Coordinates of C-alpha atoms and ligand atoms in Angstrom, one line a residue:
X1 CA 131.5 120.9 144.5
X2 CA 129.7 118.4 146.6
X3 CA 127.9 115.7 144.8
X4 CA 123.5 115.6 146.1
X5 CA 120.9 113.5 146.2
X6 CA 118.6 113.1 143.2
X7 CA 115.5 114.5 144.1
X8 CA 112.6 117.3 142.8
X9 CA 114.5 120.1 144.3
X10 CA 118.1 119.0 143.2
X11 CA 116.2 117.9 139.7
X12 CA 114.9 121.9 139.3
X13 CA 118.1 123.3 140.4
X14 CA 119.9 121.4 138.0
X15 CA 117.3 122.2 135.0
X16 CA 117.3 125.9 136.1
X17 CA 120.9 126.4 135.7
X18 CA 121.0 124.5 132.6
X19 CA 118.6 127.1 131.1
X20 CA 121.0 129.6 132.5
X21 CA 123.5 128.5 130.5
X22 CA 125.5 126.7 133.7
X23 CA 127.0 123.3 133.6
X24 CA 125.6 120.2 136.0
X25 CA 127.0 116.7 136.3
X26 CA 124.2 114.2 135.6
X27 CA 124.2 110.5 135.6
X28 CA 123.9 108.6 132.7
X29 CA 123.4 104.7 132.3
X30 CA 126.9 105.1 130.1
X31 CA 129.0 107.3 132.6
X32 CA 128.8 110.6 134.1
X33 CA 127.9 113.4 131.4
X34 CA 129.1 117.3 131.9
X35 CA 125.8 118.5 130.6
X36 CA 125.0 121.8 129.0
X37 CA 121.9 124.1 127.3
X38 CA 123.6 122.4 123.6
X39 CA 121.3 125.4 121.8
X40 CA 124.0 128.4 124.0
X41 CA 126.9 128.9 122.5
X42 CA 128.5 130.2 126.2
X43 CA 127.5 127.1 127.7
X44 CA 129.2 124.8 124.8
X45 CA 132.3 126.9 125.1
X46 CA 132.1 126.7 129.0
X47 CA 132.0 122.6 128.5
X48 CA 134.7 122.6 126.8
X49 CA 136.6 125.1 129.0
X50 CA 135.7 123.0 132.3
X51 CA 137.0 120.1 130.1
X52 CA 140.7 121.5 129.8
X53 CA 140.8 120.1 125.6
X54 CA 142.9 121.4 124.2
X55 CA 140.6 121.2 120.5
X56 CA 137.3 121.4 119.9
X57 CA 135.8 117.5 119.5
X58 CA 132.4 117.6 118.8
X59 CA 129.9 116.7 122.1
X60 CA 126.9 114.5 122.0
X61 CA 123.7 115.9 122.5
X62 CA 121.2 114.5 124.7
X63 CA 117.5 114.2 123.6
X64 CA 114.1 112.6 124.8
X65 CA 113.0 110.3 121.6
X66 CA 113.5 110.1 117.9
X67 CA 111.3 112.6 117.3
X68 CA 113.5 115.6 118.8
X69 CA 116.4 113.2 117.0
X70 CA 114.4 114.4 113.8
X71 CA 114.6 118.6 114.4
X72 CA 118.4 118.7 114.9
X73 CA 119.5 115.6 111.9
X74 CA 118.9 114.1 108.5
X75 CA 117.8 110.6 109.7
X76 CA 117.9 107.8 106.6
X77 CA 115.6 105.0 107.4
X78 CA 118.5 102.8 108.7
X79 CA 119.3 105.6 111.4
X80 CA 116.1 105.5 112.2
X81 CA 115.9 101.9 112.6
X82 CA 118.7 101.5 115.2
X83 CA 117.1 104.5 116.9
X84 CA 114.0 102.6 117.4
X85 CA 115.7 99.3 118.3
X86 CA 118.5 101.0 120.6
X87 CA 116.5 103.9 122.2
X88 CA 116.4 105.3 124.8
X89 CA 119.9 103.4 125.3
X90 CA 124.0 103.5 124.9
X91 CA 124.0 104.0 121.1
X92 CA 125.0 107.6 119.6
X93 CA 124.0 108.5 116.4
X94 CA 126.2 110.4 113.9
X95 CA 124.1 111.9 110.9
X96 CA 124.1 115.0 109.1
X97 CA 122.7 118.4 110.6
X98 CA 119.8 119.9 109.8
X99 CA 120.6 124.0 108.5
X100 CA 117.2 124.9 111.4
X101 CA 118.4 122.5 113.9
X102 CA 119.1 125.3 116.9
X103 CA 122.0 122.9 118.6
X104 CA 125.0 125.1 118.3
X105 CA 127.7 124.9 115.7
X106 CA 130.7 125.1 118.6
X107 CA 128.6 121.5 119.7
X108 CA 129.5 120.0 116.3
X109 CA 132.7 121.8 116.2
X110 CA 132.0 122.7 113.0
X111 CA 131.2 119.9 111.5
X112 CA 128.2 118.9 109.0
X113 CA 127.2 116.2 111.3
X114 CA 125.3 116.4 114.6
X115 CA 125.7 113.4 117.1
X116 CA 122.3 112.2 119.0
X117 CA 121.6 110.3 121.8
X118 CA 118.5 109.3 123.9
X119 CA 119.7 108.1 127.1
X120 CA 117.9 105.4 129.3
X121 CA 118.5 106.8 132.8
X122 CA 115.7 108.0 134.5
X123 CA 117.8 111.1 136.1
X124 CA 119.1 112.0 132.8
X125 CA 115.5 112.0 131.1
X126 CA 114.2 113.7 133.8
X127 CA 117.0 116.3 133.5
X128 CA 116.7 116.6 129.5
X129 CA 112.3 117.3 130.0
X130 CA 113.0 119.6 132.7
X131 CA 115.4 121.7 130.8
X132 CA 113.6 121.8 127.7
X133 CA 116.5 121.6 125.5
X134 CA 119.0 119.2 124.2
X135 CA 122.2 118.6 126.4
X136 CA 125.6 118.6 125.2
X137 CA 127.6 116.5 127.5
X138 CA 130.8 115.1 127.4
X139 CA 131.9 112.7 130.2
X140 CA 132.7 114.8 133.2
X141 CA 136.1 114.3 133.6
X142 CA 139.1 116.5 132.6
X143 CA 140.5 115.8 129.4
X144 CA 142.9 112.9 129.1
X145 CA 141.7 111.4 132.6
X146 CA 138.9 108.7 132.7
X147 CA 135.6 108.9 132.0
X148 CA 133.8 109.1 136.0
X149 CA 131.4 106.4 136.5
X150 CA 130.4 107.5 140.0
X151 CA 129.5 111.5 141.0
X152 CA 132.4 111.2 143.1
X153 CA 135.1 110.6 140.4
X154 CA 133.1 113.8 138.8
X155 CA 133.7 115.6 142.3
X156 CA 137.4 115.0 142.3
X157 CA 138.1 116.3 138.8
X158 CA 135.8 119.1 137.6
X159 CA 136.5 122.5 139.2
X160 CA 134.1 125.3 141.2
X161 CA 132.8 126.0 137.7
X162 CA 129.7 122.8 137.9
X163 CA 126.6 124.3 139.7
X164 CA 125.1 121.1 140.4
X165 CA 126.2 117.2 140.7
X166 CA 123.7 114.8 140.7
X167 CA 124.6 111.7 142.5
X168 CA 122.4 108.6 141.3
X169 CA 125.4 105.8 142.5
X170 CA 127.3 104.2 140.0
X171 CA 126.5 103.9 136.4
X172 CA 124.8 100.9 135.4
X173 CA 127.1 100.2 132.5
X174 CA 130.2 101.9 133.0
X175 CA 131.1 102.0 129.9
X176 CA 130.7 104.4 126.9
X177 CA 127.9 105.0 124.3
X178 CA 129.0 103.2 120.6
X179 CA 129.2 105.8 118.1
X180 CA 128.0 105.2 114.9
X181 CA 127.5 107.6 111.6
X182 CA 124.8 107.2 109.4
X183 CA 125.5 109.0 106.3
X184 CA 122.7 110.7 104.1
X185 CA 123.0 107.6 102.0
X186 CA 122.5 105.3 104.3
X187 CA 126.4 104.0 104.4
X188 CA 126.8 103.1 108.4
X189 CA 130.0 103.3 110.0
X190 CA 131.6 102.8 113.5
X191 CA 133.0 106.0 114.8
X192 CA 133.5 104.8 118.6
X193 CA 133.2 101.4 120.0
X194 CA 131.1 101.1 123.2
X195 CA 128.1 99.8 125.5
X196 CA 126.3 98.4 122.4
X197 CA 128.0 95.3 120.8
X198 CA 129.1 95.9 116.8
X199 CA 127.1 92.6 116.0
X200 CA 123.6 93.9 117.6
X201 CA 124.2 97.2 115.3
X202 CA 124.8 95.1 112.4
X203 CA 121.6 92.7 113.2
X204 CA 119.9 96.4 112.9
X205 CA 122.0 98.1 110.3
X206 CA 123.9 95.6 108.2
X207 CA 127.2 95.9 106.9
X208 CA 129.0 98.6 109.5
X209 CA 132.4 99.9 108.2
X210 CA 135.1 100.7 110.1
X211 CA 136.0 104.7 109.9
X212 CA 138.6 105.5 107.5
X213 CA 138.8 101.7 106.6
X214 CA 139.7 101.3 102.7
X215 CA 136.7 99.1 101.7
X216 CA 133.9 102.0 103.2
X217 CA 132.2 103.2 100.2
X218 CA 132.9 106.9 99.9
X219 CA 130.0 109.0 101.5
X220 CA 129.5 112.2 100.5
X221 CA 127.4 113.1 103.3
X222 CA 129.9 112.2 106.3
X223 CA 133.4 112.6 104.4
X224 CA 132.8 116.7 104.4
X225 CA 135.2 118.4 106.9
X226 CA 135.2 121.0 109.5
X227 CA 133.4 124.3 108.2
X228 CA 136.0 127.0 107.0
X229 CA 135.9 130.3 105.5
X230 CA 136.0 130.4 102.0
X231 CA 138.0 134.0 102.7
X232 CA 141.6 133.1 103.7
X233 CA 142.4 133.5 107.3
X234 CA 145.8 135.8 108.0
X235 CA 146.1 135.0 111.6
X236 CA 147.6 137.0 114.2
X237 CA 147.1 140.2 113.0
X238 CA 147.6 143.3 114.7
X239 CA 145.6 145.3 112.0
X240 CA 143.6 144.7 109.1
X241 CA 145.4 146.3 105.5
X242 CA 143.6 147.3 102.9
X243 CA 140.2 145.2 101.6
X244 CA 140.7 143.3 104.7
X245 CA 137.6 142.3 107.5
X246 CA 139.1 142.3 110.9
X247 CA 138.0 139.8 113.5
X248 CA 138.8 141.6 116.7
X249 CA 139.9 140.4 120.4
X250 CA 140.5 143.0 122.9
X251 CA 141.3 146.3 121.8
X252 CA 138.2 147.2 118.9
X253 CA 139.5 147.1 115.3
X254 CA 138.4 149.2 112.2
X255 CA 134.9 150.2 111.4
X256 CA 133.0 146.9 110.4
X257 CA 135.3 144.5 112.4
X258 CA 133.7 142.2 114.6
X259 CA 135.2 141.8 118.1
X260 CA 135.4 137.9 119.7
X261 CA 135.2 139.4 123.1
X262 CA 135.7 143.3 123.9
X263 CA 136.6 142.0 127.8
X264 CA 139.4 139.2 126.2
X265 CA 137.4 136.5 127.7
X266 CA 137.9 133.4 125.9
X267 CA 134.9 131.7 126.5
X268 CA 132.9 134.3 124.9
X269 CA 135.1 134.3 122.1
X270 CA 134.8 131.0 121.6
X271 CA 130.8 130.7 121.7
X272 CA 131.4 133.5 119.0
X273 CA 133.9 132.3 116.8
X274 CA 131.8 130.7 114.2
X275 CA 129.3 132.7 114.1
X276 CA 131.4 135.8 113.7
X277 CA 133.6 134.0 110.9
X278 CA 130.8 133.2 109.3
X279 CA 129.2 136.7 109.0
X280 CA 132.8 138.2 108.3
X281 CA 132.8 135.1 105.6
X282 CA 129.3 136.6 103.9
X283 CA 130.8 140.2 103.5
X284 CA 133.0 138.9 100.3
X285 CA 136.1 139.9 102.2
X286 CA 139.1 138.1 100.0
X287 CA 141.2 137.7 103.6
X288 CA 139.7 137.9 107.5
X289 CA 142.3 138.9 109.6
X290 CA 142.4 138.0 112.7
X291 CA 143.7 139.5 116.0
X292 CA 146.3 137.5 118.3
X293 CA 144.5 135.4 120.7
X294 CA 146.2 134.4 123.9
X295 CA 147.1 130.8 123.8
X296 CA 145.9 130.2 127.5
X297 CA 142.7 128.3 128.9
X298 CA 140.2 127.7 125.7
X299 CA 142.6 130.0 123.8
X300 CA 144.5 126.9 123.0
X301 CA 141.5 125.5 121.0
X302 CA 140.4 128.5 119.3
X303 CA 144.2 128.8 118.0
X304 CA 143.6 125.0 117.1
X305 CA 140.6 125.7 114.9
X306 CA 142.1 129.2 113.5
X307 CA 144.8 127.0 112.5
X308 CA 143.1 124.4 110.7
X309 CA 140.3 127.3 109.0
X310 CA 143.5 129.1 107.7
X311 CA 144.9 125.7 106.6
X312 CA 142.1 123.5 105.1
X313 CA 141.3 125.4 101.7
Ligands
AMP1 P1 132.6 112.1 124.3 O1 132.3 113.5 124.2 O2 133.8 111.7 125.1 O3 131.3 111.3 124.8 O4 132.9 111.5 122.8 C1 132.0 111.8 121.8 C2 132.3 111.0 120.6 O5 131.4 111.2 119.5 C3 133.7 111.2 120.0 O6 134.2 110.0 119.5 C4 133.4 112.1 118.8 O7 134.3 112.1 117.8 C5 132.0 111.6 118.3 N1 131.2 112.7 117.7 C6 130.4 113.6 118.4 N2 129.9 114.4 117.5 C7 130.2 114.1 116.3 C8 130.0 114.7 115.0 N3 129.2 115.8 114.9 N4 130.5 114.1 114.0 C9 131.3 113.0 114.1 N5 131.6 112.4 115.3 C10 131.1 113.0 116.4
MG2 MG1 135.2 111.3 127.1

């Protein structure tokens, strides 16, 4: 895929297939960003497929303004003054979900926490109003290579798969947005260093803890882990026994089994995983059982997450 110019037309293209659930490379003033509709499911699971990782980390997503910050996550007053001193700009916010925000659980990877950012670059604003939905976008570069600061590092490493790759030149930092969490109390912690110097957040913020450090005061908001079923998960199972639900791949299972994808294609089965545990989850079942699933392509990170939901309870 050949990197082109920023302009209307390339701009339109770009939103349109991004409301189609494709995947475009747009520049931000961080790095290159593999952006996607964050509110699709199949577009989520495509970044992550493009991607090559082989677990679900959770994406940022990419927003206008503090306001649209405000329908997707809990914002205390201290996440909501480094928004307004750091927006638009490099600086990511962790904070807990909102239950109606419509950004898709496989964009949290199942976490209680949603991560926001409002990005400065004109081509990336432009992108995010033109789509009319938040953007989930990783930095466009397979997993375990370096994050592309120019359209053509993008080019060289993403496959057939990207509709459209905006070239705006090199990013004008270079460098990655600093992550930081901001807990439903207020307790502010630095997930990922980056653009945005630790000292200018704590001018904002205050005290910033390090993640995991011994002295960060336990926060119940941000300490919660991945979602899991509270039925337990019997994994590869070629059918369900008695009492059982069955979460299906492939081949259809018993009446009232739920099928990840009928035509084994992984990326629909992972833009359905959580939703589908979750309504097996709300039957009552005691046990979900759940079908083999090939260990190729995104495969290998829904067997990571089946893992750790039949693990982590
Ligand atoms: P990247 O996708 O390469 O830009 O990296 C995203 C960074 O943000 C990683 O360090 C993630 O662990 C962190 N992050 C994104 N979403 C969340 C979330 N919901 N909760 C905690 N950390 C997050
Ligand atoms: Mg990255």
């Amino acid at each position: 895929m050949k990197p082109v110019a920023v302009n209307a037309a390339s701009l339109e293209r770009a939103a349109a297939a991004v409301r189609e659930g494709n995947l475009v490379v747009m520049p931000t003033e961080t790095v290159y960003g593999l952006a996607g509709d964050a509110t699709n499911p199949a577009a989520v699971a495509r970044i992550y497929a493009a991607k090559g990782r082989p677990k679900f980390n959770p994406l940022i997503s990419h927003i206008l303004d503090l306001n649209q910050a405000e329908r997707h996550a809990h914002l205390h007053p201290v996440a909501r003054s480094l928004a307004e001193r750091f927006w638009p700009g490099a600086l990511t916010l962790v904070a807990p979900r909102r239950a109606d925000s419509d950004i898709a659980e496989l964009a949290c990877a199942g976490l209680p926490s949603v991560a926001l950012r409002a990005p400065a670059h004109p081509v990336a604003r432009a992108l995010i109003g033109a789509a009319g939905v938040p953007l989930a976008a990783p930095s466009a570069n397979r997993s375990g290579r370096l994050s592309p600061t120019h359209a053509s590092h993008a080019a060289e490493d993403l496959g057939e798969e990207i509709s459209v790759i905006l070239d705006a030149g090199s990013c004008p930092l270079g460098l990655e947005s600093t992550v930081v969490s901001v807990s439903a109390d207020g307790v502010v912690t630095m997930l990922r260093p980056g653009a945005i110097a630790r000292a200018d957040i704590e001018s904002v913020a205050g005290p910033v803890f390090d993640a995991g450090a011994s002295n960060a005061p336990t926060s119940p908001g941000m300490m919660e882990s991945h979602y899991a079923p509270r039925a337990r998960l019997r994994l590869n199972a070629t059918t369900a026994g008695a009492g059982e639900s069955y979460l299906a791949f492939g081949a259809a299972g018993p009446p009232g089994a739920l099928n990840l994808s009928p035509q084994r294609d992984l990326i629909e089965a992972a833009a359905n995983l959580f939703a589908f545990l979750r309504q097996l989850d709300a039957t009552g079942a005691k046990v979900i059982a759940v079908a083999p699933i090939p260990r190729e392509g995104l495969g290998e990170a829904i067997n990571d997450r089946l893992a750790r939901a039949a693990a982590g309870r």
